[in-house]
């Protein structure tokens, strides 16, 4: 994630963009050493924060979420027209 770059898009795109967010629940939970939450929880919170910021600024966006156990590559291929 390039927070500075994406932040600039959130603020300075002239509201001409369409933001596409693809999120995925991993199959295994990996704890963050010294914390009470997993990397998946951290990444999900960051994605939700980006989504909320875009929505609050009136940006056009769509989110595709792929659940754990689904074939990630196959799910993404379904989003691409043949």
PDB file of N, CA and C in Angstrom:
ATOM      1  N   UNK A   1       0.843  -1.167   0.000  1.00  0.00           N
ATOM      2  CA  UNK A   1       0.000   0.000   0.000  1.00  0.00           C
ATOM      3  C   UNK A   1       0.884   1.225   0.000  1.00  0.00           C
ATOM      4  N   UNK A   2       0.579   2.136  -0.850  1.00  0.00           N
ATOM      5  CA  UNK A   2       1.302   3.391  -0.940  1.00  0.00           C
ATOM      6  C   UNK A   2       0.363   4.480  -0.433  1.00  0.00           C
ATOM      7  N   UNK A   3       0.377   4.694   0.887  1.00  0.00           N
ATOM      8  CA  UNK A   3      -0.615   5.569   1.500  1.00  0.00           C
ATOM      9  C   UNK A   3      -0.560   6.990   0.973  1.00  0.00           C
ATOM     10  N   UNK A   4       0.649   7.524   0.755  1.00  0.00           N
ATOM     11  CA  UNK A   4       0.728   8.896   0.262  1.00  0.00           C
ATOM     12  C   UNK A   4       0.110   8.992  -1.132  1.00  0.00           C
ATOM     13  N   UNK A   5       0.457   8.059  -1.989  1.00  0.00           N
ATOM     14  CA  UNK A   5      -0.063   8.085  -3.363  1.00  0.00           C
ATOM     15  C   UNK A   5      -1.573   7.916  -3.392  1.00  0.00           C
ATOM     16  N   UNK A   6      -2.083   6.964  -2.641  1.00  0.00           N
ATOM     17  CA  UNK A   6      -3.530   6.765  -2.654  1.00  0.00           C
ATOM     18  C   UNK A   6      -4.240   7.934  -1.995  1.00  0.00           C
ATOM     19  N   UNK A   7      -3.627   8.518  -0.982  1.00  0.00           N
ATOM     20  CA  UNK A   7      -4.219   9.690  -0.346  1.00  0.00           C
ATOM     21  C   UNK A   7      -4.348  10.847  -1.309  1.00  0.00           C
ATOM     22  N   UNK A   8      -3.359  11.015  -2.177  1.00  0.00           N
ATOM     23  CA  UNK A   8      -3.421  12.076  -3.174  1.00  0.00           C
ATOM     24  C   UNK A   8      -4.568  11.833  -4.150  1.00  0.00           C
ATOM     25  N   UNK A   9      -4.795  10.595  -4.505  1.00  0.00           N
ATOM     26  CA  UNK A   9      -5.928  10.275  -5.385  1.00  0.00           C
ATOM     27  C   UNK A   9      -7.251  10.565  -4.692  1.00  0.00           C
ATOM     28  N   UNK A  10      -7.322  10.241  -3.409  1.00  0.00           N
ATOM     29  CA  UNK A  10      -8.559  10.484  -2.665  1.00  0.00           C
ATOM     30  C   UNK A  10      -8.896  11.969  -2.652  1.00  0.00           C
ATOM     31  N   UNK A  11      -7.859  12.803  -2.567  1.00  0.00           N
ATOM     32  CA  UNK A  11      -8.086  14.245  -2.417  1.00  0.00           C
ATOM     33  C   UNK A  11      -8.052  15.007  -3.728  1.00  0.00           C
ATOM     34  N   UNK A  12      -7.224  14.552  -4.684  1.00  0.00           N
ATOM     35  CA  UNK A  12      -6.971  15.394  -5.836  1.00  0.00           C
ATOM     36  C   UNK A  12      -7.323  14.817  -7.185  1.00  0.00           C
ATOM     37  N   UNK A  13      -8.251  13.894  -7.237  1.00  0.00           N
ATOM     38  CA  UNK A  13      -8.574  13.281  -8.527  1.00  0.00           C
ATOM     39  C   UNK A  13      -9.580  14.098  -9.324  1.00  0.00           C
ATOM     40  N   UNK A  14     -10.040  15.227  -8.792  1.00  0.00           N
ATOM     41  CA  UNK A  14     -11.040  16.021  -9.497  1.00  0.00           C
ATOM     42  C   UNK A  14     -12.390  15.335  -9.550  1.00  0.00           C
ATOM     43  N   UNK A  15     -12.534  14.293  -8.755  1.00  0.00           N
ATOM     44  CA  UNK A  15     -13.756  13.486  -8.702  1.00  0.00           C
ATOM     45  C   UNK A  15     -14.116  12.919 -10.071  1.00  0.00           C
ATOM     46  N   UNK A  16     -13.081  12.545 -10.830  1.00  0.00           N
ATOM     47  CA  UNK A  16     -13.282  11.929 -12.141  1.00  0.00           C
ATOM     48  C   UNK A  16     -13.053  10.428 -12.117  1.00  0.00           C
ATOM     49  N   UNK A  17     -12.546   9.915 -11.008  1.00  0.00           N
ATOM     50  CA  UNK A  17     -12.163   8.513 -10.952  1.00  0.00           C
ATOM     51  C   UNK A  17     -13.273   7.602 -10.471  1.00  0.00           C
ATOM     52  N   UNK A  18     -13.060   6.332 -10.707  1.00  0.00           N
ATOM     53  CA  UNK A  18     -13.882   5.273 -10.138  1.00  0.00           C
ATOM     54  C   UNK A  18     -12.919   4.377  -9.380  1.00  0.00           C
ATOM     55  N   UNK A  19     -13.098   4.274  -8.094  1.00  0.00           N
ATOM     56  CA  UNK A  19     -12.199   3.496  -7.263  1.00  0.00           C
ATOM     57  C   UNK A  19     -12.735   2.082  -7.126  1.00  0.00           C
ATOM     58  N   UNK A  20     -11.867   1.113  -7.360  1.00  0.00           N
ATOM     59  CA  UNK A  20     -12.224  -0.297  -7.252  1.00  0.00           C
ATOM     60  C   UNK A  20     -11.382  -0.885  -6.128  1.00  0.00           C
ATOM     61  N   UNK A  21     -12.053  -1.419  -5.133  1.00  0.00           N
ATOM     62  CA  UNK A  21     -11.354  -2.011  -3.999  1.00  0.00           C
ATOM     63  C   UNK A  21     -11.649  -3.506  -3.989  1.00  0.00           C
ATOM     64  N   UNK A  22     -10.590  -4.300  -3.976  1.00  0.00           N
ATOM     65  CA  UNK A  22     -10.729  -5.754  -3.893  1.00  0.00           C
ATOM     66  C   UNK A  22     -10.138  -6.186  -2.562  1.00  0.00           C
ATOM     67  N   UNK A  23     -10.961  -6.812  -1.737  1.00  0.00           N
ATOM     68  CA  UNK A  23     -10.498  -7.299  -0.444  1.00  0.00           C
ATOM     69  C   UNK A  23     -10.682  -8.812  -0.394  1.00  0.00           C
ATOM     70  N   UNK A  24      -9.937  -9.430   0.520  1.00  0.00           N
ATOM     71  CA  UNK A  24      -9.944 -10.889   0.610  1.00  0.00           C
ATOM     72  C   UNK A  24      -9.737 -11.299   2.056  1.00  0.00           C
ATOM     73  N   UNK A  25     -10.537 -12.228   2.523  1.00  0.00           N
ATOM     74  CA  UNK A  25     -10.323 -12.810   3.841  1.00  0.00           C
ATOM     75  C   UNK A  25      -9.360 -13.982   3.672  1.00  0.00           C
ATOM     76  N   UNK A  26      -8.195 -13.930   4.313  1.00  0.00           N
ATOM     77  CA  UNK A  26      -7.229 -15.022   4.137  1.00  0.00           C
ATOM     78  C   UNK A  26      -7.722 -16.329   4.769  1.00  0.00           C
ATOM     79  N   UNK A  27      -7.156 -17.419   4.294  1.00  0.00           N
ATOM     80  CA  UNK A  27      -7.544 -18.738   4.792  1.00  0.00           C
ATOM     81  C   UNK A  27      -7.023 -19.007   6.203  1.00  0.00           C
ATOM     82  N   UNK A  28      -5.896 -18.408   6.553  1.00  0.00           N
ATOM     83  CA  UNK A  28      -5.323 -18.615   7.879  1.00  0.00           C
ATOM     84  C   UNK A  28      -5.092 -17.270   8.558  1.00  0.00           C
ATOM     85  N   UNK A  29      -5.272 -17.255   9.858  1.00  0.00           N
ATOM     86  CA  UNK A  29      -5.062 -16.041  10.643  1.00  0.00           C
ATOM     87  C   UNK A  29      -3.635 -16.043  11.187  1.00  0.00           C
ATOM     88  N   UNK A  30      -2.932 -14.954  10.955  1.00  0.00           N
ATOM     89  CA  UNK A  30      -1.564 -14.814  11.458  1.00  0.00           C
ATOM     90  C   UNK A  30      -1.566 -13.694  12.491  1.00  0.00           C
ATOM     91  N   UNK A  31      -1.226 -14.051  13.713  1.00  0.00           N
ATOM     92  CA  UNK A  31      -1.201 -13.072  14.797  1.00  0.00           C
ATOM     93  C   UNK A  31      -0.062 -12.076  14.593  1.00  0.00           C
ATOM     94  N   UNK A  32      -0.289 -10.846  14.982  1.00  0.00           N
ATOM     95  CA  UNK A  32       0.768  -9.840  15.002  1.00  0.00           C
ATOM     96  C   UNK A  32       1.443  -9.969  16.362  1.00  0.00           C
ATOM     97  N   UNK A  33       2.751 -10.230  16.388  1.00  0.00           N
ATOM     98  CA  UNK A  33       3.436 -10.410  17.671  1.00  0.00           C
ATOM     99  C   UNK A  33       3.202  -9.219  18.609  1.00  0.00           C
ATOM    100  N   UNK A  34       2.789  -9.523  19.821  1.00  0.00           N
ATOM    101  CA  UNK A  34       2.571  -8.496  20.825  1.00  0.00           C
ATOM    102  C   UNK A  34       1.230  -7.791  20.738  1.00  0.00           C
ATOM    103  N   UNK A  35       0.388  -8.188  19.789  1.00  0.00           N
ATOM    104  CA  UNK A  35      -0.927  -7.556  19.629  1.00  0.00           C
ATOM    105  C   UNK A  35      -2.023  -8.598  19.848  1.00  0.00           C
ATOM    106  N   UNK A  36      -3.242  -8.123  20.018  1.00  0.00           N
ATOM    107  CA  UNK A  36      -4.382  -9.014  20.237  1.00  0.00           C
ATOM    108  C   UNK A  36      -5.217  -9.187  18.980  1.00  0.00           C
ATOM    109  N   UNK A  37      -4.647  -8.842  17.835  1.00  0.00           N
ATOM    110  CA  UNK A  37      -5.370  -8.974  16.577  1.00  0.00           C
ATOM    111  C   UNK A  37      -4.428  -9.517  15.512  1.00  0.00           C
ATOM    112  N   UNK A  38      -5.013  -9.923  14.399  1.00  0.00           N
ATOM    113  CA  UNK A  38      -4.246 -10.550  13.328  1.00  0.00           C
ATOM    114  C   UNK A  38      -3.919  -9.543  12.228  1.00  0.00           C
ATOM    115  N   UNK A  39      -3.026  -9.960  11.336  1.00  0.00           N
ATOM    116  CA  UNK A  39      -2.727  -9.132  10.170  1.00  0.00           C
ATOM    117  C   UNK A  39      -3.985  -8.941   9.322  1.00  0.00           C
ATOM    118  N   UNK A  40      -4.829  -9.959   9.244  1.00  0.00           N
ATOM    119  CA  UNK A  40      -6.070  -9.848   8.467  1.00  0.00           C
ATOM    120  C   UNK A  40      -6.970  -8.759   9.039  1.00  0.00           C
ATOM    121  N   UNK A  41      -7.042  -8.677  10.358  1.00  0.00           N
ATOM    122  CA  UNK A  41      -7.845  -7.630  10.994  1.00  0.00           C
ATOM    123  C   UNK A  41      -7.284  -6.255  10.672  1.00  0.00           C
ATOM    124  N   UNK A  42      -5.961  -6.124  10.719  1.00  0.00           N
ATOM    125  CA  UNK A  42      -5.306  -4.849  10.411  1.00  0.00           C
ATOM    126  C   UNK A  42      -5.573  -4.428   8.967  1.00  0.00           C
ATOM    127  N   UNK A  43      -5.384  -5.341   8.034  1.00  0.00           N
ATOM    128  CA  UNK A  43      -5.591  -5.032   6.616  1.00  0.00           C
ATOM    129  C   UNK A  43      -7.059  -4.693   6.348  1.00  0.00           C
ATOM    130  N   UNK A  44      -7.974  -5.438   6.968  1.00  0.00           N
ATOM    131  CA  UNK A  44      -9.404  -5.157   6.787  1.00  0.00           C
ATOM    132  C   UNK A  44      -9.757  -3.767   7.320  1.00  0.00           C
ATOM    133  N   UNK A  45      -9.166  -3.388   8.448  1.00  0.00           N
ATOM    134  CA  UNK A  45      -9.427  -2.058   9.013  1.00  0.00           C
ATOM    135  C   UNK A  45      -8.889  -0.961   8.099  1.00  0.00           C
ATOM    136  N   UNK A  46      -7.709  -1.180   7.518  1.00  0.00           N
ATOM    137  CA  UNK A  46      -7.150  -0.197   6.586  1.00  0.00           C
ATOM    138  C   UNK A  46      -8.041  -0.063   5.354  1.00  0.00           C
ATOM    139  N   UNK A  47      -8.491  -1.184   4.824  1.00  0.00           N
ATOM    140  CA  UNK A  47      -9.361  -1.151   3.643  1.00  0.00           C
ATOM    141  C   UNK A  47     -10.676  -0.447   3.961  1.00  0.00           C
ATOM    142  N   UNK A  48     -11.232  -0.727   5.132  1.00  0.00           N
ATOM    143  CA  UNK A  48     -12.485  -0.075   5.525  1.00  0.00           C
ATOM    144  C   UNK A  48     -12.274   1.427   5.697  1.00  0.00           C
ATOM    145  N   UNK A  49     -11.131   1.817   6.253  1.00  0.00           N
ATOM    146  CA  UNK A  49     -10.821   3.237   6.403  1.00  0.00           C
ATOM    147  C   UNK A  49     -10.726   3.941   5.063  1.00  0.00           C
ATOM    148  N   UNK A  50     -10.067   3.304   4.095  1.00  0.00           N
ATOM    149  CA  UNK A  50      -9.984   3.875   2.745  1.00  0.00           C
ATOM    150  C   UNK A  50     -11.377   4.002   2.134  1.00  0.00           C
ATOM    151  N   UNK A  51     -12.175   2.955   2.280  1.00  0.00           N
ATOM    152  CA  UNK A  51     -13.536   2.959   1.736  1.00  0.00           C
ATOM    153  C   UNK A  51     -14.347   4.104   2.344  1.00  0.00           C
ATOM    154  N   UNK A  52     -14.282   4.226   3.664  1.00  0.00           N
ATOM    155  CA  UNK A  52     -15.032   5.285   4.347  1.00  0.00           C
ATOM    156  C   UNK A  52     -14.581   6.669   3.903  1.00  0.00           C
ATOM    157  N   UNK A  53     -13.264   6.867   3.774  1.00  0.00           N
ATOM    158  CA  UNK A  53     -12.739   8.172   3.362  1.00  0.00           C
ATOM    159  C   UNK A  53     -13.216   8.530   1.960  1.00  0.00           C
ATOM    160  N   UNK A  54     -13.188   7.575   1.060  1.00  0.00           N
ATOM    161  CA  UNK A  54     -13.660   7.827  -0.300  1.00  0.00           C
ATOM    162  C   UNK A  54     -15.153   8.145  -0.306  1.00  0.00           C
ATOM    163  N   UNK A  55     -15.908   7.356   0.425  1.00  0.00           N
ATOM    164  CA  UNK A  55     -17.358   7.553   0.472  1.00  0.00           C
ATOM    165  C   UNK A  55     -17.705   8.918   1.073  1.00  0.00           C
ATOM    166  N   UNK A  56     -17.025   9.295   2.137  1.00  0.00           N
ATOM    167  CA  UNK A  56     -17.293  10.578   2.792  1.00  0.00           C
ATOM    168  C   UNK A  56     -16.943  11.761   1.896  1.00  0.00           C
ATOM    169  N   UNK A  57     -16.031  11.539   0.955  1.00  0.00           N
ATOM    170  CA  UNK A  57     -15.644  12.604   0.035  1.00  0.00           C
ATOM    171  C   UNK A  57     -16.405  12.532  -1.287  1.00  0.00           C
ATOM    172  N   UNK A  58     -17.455  11.728  -1.317  1.00  0.00           N
ATOM    173  CA  UNK A  58     -18.320  11.671  -2.491  1.00  0.00           C
ATOM    174  C   UNK A  58     -17.701  11.004  -3.702  1.00  0.00           C
ATOM    175  N   UNK A  59     -16.699  10.156  -3.487  1.00  0.00           N
ATOM    176  CA  UNK A  59     -16.053   9.480  -4.607  1.00  0.00           C
ATOM    177  C   UNK A  59     -16.864   8.262  -5.025  1.00  0.00           C
ATOM    178  N   UNK A  60     -16.773   7.941  -6.308  1.00  0.00           N
ATOM    179  CA  UNK A  60     -17.441   6.744  -6.833  1.00  0.00           C
ATOM    180  C   UNK A  60     -16.548   5.548  -6.542  1.00  0.00           C
ATOM    181  N   UNK A  61     -17.113   4.533  -5.910  1.00  0.00           N
ATOM    182  CA  UNK A  61     -16.302   3.368  -5.597  1.00  0.00           C
ATOM    183  C   UNK A  61     -17.159   2.119  -5.526  1.00  0.00           C
ATOM    184  N   UNK A  62     -16.477   1.023  -5.716  1.00  0.00           N
ATOM    185  CA  UNK A  62     -17.114  -0.287  -5.596  1.00  0.00           C
ATOM    186  C   UNK A  62     -16.107  -1.208  -4.923  1.00  0.00           C
ATOM    187  N   UNK A  63     -16.623  -2.078  -4.081  1.00  0.00           N
ATOM    188  CA  UNK A  63     -15.762  -3.038  -3.388  1.00  0.00           C
ATOM    189  C   UNK A  63     -16.208  -4.445  -3.763  1.00  0.00           C
ATOM    190  N   UNK A  64     -15.228  -5.278  -4.069  1.00  0.00           N
ATOM    191  CA  UNK A  64     -15.453  -6.703  -4.282  1.00  0.00           C
ATOM    192  C   UNK A  64     -14.741  -7.421  -3.150  1.00  0.00           C
ATOM    193  N   UNK A  65     -15.468  -8.232  -2.409  1.00  0.00           N
ATOM    194  CA  UNK A  65     -14.853  -8.973  -1.306  1.00  0.00           C
ATOM    195  C   UNK A  65     -14.867 -10.462  -1.629  1.00  0.00           C
ATOM    196  N   UNK A  66     -13.732 -11.087  -1.457  1.00  0.00           N
ATOM    197  CA  UNK A  66     -13.566 -12.515  -1.733  1.00  0.00           C
ATOM    198  C   UNK A  66     -13.343 -13.213  -0.394  1.00  0.00           C
ATOM    199  N   UNK A  67     -14.224 -14.124  -0.067  1.00  0.00           N
ATOM    200  CA  UNK A  67     -14.171 -14.812   1.219  1.00  0.00           C
ATOM    201  C   UNK A  67     -13.054 -15.851   1.259  1.00  0.00           C
ATOM    202  N   UNK A  68     -12.668 -16.214   2.467  1.00  0.00           N
ATOM    203  CA  UNK A  68     -11.688 -17.274   2.676  1.00  0.00           C
ATOM    204  C   UNK A  68     -12.200 -18.553   2.029  1.00  0.00           C
ATOM    205  N   UNK A  69     -11.292 -19.321   1.489  1.00  0.00           N
ATOM    206  CA  UNK A  69     -11.661 -20.584   0.865  1.00  0.00           C
ATOM    207  C   UNK A  69     -11.962 -20.475  -0.612  1.00  0.00           C
ATOM    208  N   UNK A  70     -12.234 -19.263  -1.089  1.00  0.00           N
ATOM    209  CA  UNK A  70     -12.475 -19.084  -2.519  1.00  0.00           C
ATOM    210  C   UNK A  70     -11.136 -18.956  -3.239  1.00  0.00           C
ATOM    211  N   UNK A  71     -11.101 -19.397  -4.474  1.00  0.00           N
ATOM    212  CA  UNK A  71      -9.905 -19.264  -5.305  1.00  0.00           C
ATOM    213  C   UNK A  71      -9.766 -17.793  -5.687  1.00  0.00           C
ATOM    214  N   UNK A  72      -8.775 -17.133  -5.118  1.00  0.00           N
ATOM    215  CA  UNK A  72      -8.602 -15.692  -5.309  1.00  0.00           C
ATOM    216  C   UNK A  72      -8.401 -15.332  -6.774  1.00  0.00           C
ATOM    217  N   UNK A  73      -7.511 -16.043  -7.461  1.00  0.00           N
ATOM    218  CA  UNK A  73      -7.243 -15.747  -8.877  1.00  0.00           C
ATOM    219  C   UNK A  73      -8.493 -15.968  -9.728  1.00  0.00           C
ATOM    220  N   UNK A  74      -9.213 -17.046  -9.476  1.00  0.00           N
ATOM    221  CA  UNK A  74     -10.431 -17.327 -10.250  1.00  0.00           C
ATOM    222  C   UNK A  74     -11.492 -16.260  -9.996  1.00  0.00           C
ATOM    223  N   UNK A  75     -11.615 -15.823  -8.759  1.00  0.00           N
ATOM    224  CA  UNK A  75     -12.603 -14.788  -8.436  1.00  0.00           C
ATOM    225  C   UNK A  75     -12.277 -13.482  -9.149  1.00  0.00           C
ATOM    226  N   UNK A  76     -11.006 -13.124  -9.199  1.00  0.00           N
ATOM    227  CA  UNK A  76     -10.610 -11.887  -9.882  1.00  0.00           C
ATOM    228  C   UNK A  76     -10.836 -12.014 -11.384  1.00  0.00           C
ATOM    229  N   UNK A  77     -10.549 -13.187 -11.949  1.00  0.00           N
ATOM    230  CA  UNK A  77     -10.785 -13.390 -13.388  1.00  0.00           C
ATOM    231  C   UNK A  77     -12.255 -13.178 -13.749  1.00  0.00           C
ATOM    232  N   UNK A  78     -13.160 -13.508 -12.842  1.00  0.00           N
ATOM    233  CA  UNK A  78     -14.591 -13.309 -13.102  1.00  0.00           C
ATOM    234  C   UNK A  78     -14.943 -11.829 -13.239  1.00  0.00           C
ATOM    235  N   UNK A  79     -14.119 -10.960 -12.677  1.00  0.00           N
ATOM    236  CA  UNK A  79     -14.375  -9.520 -12.756  1.00  0.00           C
ATOM    237  C   UNK A  79     -13.937  -8.919 -14.083  1.00  0.00           C
ATOM    238  N   UNK A  80     -13.111  -9.655 -14.823  1.00  0.00           N
ATOM    239  CA  UNK A  80     -12.546  -9.149 -16.076  1.00  0.00           C
ATOM    240  C   UNK A  80     -13.366  -9.698 -17.241  1.00  0.00           C
ATOM    241  N   UNK A  81     -13.909  -8.818 -18.083  1.00  0.00           N
ATOM    242  CA  UNK A  81     -14.695  -9.313 -19.216  1.00  0.00           C
ATOM    243  C   UNK A  81     -13.835 -10.113 -20.192  1.00  0.00           C
ATOM    244  N   UNK A  82     -14.440 -11.100 -20.793  1.00  0.00           N
ATOM    245  CA  UNK A  82     -13.721 -11.957 -21.753  1.00  0.00           C
ATOM    246  C   UNK A  82     -13.487 -11.218 -23.051  1.00  0.00           C
TER     247      UNK A  82
END
